[in-house]
XYZ file of N, CA and C in Angstrom:
273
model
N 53.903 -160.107 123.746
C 54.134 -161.236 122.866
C 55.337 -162.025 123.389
N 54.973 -163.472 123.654
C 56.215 -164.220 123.878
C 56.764 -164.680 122.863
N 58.350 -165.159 122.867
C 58.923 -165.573 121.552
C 59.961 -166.444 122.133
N 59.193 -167.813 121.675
C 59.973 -169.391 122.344
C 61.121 -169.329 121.662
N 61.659 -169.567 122.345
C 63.465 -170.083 121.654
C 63.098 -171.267 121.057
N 63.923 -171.476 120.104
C 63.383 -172.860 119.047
C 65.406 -172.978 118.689
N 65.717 -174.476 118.784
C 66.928 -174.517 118.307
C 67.656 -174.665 116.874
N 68.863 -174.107 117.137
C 69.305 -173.755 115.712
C 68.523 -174.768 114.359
N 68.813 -175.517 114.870
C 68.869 -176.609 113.364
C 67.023 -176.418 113.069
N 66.225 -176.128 113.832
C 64.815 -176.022 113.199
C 64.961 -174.566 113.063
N 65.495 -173.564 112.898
C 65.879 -172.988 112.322
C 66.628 -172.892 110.894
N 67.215 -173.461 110.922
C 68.313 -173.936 109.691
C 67.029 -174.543 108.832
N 66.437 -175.661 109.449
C 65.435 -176.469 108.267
C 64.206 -175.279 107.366
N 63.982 -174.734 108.518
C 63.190 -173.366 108.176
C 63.183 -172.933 107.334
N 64.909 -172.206 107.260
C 65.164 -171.507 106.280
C 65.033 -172.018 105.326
N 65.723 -173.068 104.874
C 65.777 -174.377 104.162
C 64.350 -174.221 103.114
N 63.924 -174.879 103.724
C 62.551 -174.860 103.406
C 61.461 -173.503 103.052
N 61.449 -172.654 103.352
C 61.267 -171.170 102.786
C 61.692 -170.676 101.595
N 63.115 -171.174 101.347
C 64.172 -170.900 100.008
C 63.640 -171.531 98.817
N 63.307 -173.320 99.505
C 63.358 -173.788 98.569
C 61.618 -173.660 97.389
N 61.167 -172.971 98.782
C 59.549 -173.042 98.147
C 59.518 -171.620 96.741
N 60.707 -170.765 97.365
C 60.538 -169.787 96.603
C 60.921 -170.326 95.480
N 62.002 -170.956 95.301
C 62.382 -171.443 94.002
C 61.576 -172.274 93.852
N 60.875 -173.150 94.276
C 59.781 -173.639 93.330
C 58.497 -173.091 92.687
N 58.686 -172.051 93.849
C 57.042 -170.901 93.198
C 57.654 -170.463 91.459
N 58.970 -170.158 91.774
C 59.452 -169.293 90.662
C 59.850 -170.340 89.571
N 60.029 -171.036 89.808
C 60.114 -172.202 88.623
C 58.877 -172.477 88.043
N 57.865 -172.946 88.967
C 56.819 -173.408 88.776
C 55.873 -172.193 87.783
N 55.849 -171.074 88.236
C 55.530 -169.763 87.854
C 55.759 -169.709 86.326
N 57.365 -169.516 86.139
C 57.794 -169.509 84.721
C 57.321 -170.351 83.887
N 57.602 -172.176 84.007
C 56.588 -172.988 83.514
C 55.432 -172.968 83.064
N 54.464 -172.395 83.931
C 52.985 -172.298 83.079
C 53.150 -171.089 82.654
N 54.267 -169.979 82.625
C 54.401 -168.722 81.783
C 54.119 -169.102 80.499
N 55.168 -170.042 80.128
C 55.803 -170.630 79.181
C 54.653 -172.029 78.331
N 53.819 -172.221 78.896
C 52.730 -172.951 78.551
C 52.952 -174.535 78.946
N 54.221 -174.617 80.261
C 54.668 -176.104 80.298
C 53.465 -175.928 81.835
N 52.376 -176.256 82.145
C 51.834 -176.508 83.166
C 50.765 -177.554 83.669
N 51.139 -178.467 82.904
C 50.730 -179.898 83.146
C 50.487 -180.397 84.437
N 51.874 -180.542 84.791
C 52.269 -181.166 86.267
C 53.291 -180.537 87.063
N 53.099 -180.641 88.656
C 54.484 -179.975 89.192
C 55.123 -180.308 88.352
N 56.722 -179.740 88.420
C 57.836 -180.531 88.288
C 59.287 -180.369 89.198
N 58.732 -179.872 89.829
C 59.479 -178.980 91.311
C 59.354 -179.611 92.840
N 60.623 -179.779 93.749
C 59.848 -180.072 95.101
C 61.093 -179.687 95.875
N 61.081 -179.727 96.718
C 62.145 -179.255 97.727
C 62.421 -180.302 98.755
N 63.312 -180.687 99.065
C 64.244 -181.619 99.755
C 65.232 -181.062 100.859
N 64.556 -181.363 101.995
C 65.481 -180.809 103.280
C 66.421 -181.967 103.462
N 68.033 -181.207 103.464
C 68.985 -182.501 103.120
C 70.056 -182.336 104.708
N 70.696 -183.144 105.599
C 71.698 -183.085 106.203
C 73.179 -182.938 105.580
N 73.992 -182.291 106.346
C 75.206 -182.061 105.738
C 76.396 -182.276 106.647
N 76.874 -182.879 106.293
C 77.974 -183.305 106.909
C 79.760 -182.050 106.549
N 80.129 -181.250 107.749
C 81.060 -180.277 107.315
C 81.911 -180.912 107.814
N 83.339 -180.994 106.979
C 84.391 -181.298 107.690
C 84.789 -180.389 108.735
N 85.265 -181.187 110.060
C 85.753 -180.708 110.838
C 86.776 -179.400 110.748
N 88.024 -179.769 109.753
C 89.033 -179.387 109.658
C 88.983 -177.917 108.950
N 87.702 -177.822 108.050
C 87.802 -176.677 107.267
C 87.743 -175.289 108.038
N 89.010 -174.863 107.364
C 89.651 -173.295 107.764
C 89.078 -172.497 108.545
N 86.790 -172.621 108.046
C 86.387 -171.395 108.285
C 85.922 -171.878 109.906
N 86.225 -172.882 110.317
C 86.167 -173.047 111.751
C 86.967 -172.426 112.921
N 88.415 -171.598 112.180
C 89.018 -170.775 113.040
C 88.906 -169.304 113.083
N 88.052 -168.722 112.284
C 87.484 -167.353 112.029
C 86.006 -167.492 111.602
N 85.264 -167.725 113.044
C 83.566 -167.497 113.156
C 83.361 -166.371 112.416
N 82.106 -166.295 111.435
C 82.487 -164.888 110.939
C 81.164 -164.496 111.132
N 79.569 -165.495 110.966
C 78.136 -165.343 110.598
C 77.588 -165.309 111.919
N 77.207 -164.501 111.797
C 76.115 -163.772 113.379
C 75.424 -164.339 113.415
N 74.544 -164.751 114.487
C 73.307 -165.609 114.857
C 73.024 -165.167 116.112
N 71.511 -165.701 116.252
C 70.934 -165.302 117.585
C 70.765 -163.834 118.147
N 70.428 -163.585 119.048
C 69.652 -162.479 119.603
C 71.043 -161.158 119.875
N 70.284 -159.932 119.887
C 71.679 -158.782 119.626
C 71.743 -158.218 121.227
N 72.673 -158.250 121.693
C 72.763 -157.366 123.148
C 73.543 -156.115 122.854
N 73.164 -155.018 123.569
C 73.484 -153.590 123.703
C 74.835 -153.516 124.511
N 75.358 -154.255 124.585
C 76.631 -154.701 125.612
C 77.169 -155.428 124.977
N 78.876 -155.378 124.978
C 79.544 -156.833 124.917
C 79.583 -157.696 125.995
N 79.376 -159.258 125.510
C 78.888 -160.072 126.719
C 80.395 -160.693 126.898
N 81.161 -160.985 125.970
C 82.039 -161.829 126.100
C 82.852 -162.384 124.880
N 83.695 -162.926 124.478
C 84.728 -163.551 123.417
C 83.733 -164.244 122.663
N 83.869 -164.330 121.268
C 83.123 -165.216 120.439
C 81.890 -164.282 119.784
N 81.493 -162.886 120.199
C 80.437 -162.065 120.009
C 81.118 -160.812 119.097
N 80.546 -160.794 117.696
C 81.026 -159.237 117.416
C 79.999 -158.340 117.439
N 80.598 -157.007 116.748
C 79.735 -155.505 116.803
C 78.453 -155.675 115.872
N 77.461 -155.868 115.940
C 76.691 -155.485 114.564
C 75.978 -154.296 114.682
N 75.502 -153.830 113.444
C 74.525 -152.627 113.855
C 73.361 -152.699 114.943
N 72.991 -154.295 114.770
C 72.114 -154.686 116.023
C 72.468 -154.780 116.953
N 73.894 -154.851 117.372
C 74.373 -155.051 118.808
C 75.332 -156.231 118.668
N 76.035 -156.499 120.028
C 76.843 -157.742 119.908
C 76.042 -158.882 120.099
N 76.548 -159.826 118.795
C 75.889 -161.017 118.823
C 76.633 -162.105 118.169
N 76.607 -163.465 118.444
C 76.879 -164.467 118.466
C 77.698 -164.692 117.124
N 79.236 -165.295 116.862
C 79.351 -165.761 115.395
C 79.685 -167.123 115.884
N 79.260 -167.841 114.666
C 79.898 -169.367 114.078
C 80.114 -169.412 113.226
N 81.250 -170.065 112.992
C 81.796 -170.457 111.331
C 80.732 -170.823 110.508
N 80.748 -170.326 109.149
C 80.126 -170.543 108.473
C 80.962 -171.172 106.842
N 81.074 -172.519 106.832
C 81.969 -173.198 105.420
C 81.101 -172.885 104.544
C-alpha cells in the first residue's frame, strides 16, 4: 500500500471537516430525537485563521505531527511512544 504525502493544511481542513460533521450528525440526531426534524439546521464551515505571530506558544512547539522515526533525527523532534516526531506550536 502506498501512502501519498498530502500537505499539512489539507490535512488541517480534513480534520476540520470530520469534526464538524460529527457535530452535526449529533445535533441533527438529537433534533429529530426531540421531534424538531423538519429541516437541517446544521452545516459546517471550513474557516481560515489568522495566528498572531507573537503568541508565546511559538517559542515552545509542543503538538507532534507527521510521521514517527525510531531514531532521533534532529532539534525540533520529541520522544513519543511512536517515536521521534515533529512539534509545532500549537496557540
Amino acid at each position: 500500500m502506498v501512502v501519498t504525502k498530502r500537505p499539512l493544511q489539507i490535512l488541517v481542513a480534513e480534520t476540520q471537516g470530520q469534526i464538524g460533521y460529527m457535530i452535526e450528525s449529533t445535533l441533527d440526531e438529537e433534533l429529530m430525537r426531540i421531534g424538531l426534524d423538519d429541516e437541517k439546521l446544521f452545516l459546517t464551515v471550513l474557516t481560515y485563521v489568522e495566528v498572531d505571530p507573537k503568541d508565546p506558544a511559538f517559542k515552545n512547539p509542543t503538538k507532534p505531527i507527521g510521521p514517527a522515526y525510531p531514531v532521533y533525527i534532529k532539534s525540533g523532534y520529541i520522544k513519543t511512544i511512536k517515536g521521534w516526531r515533529r512539534v509545532v506550536p500549537s496557540p
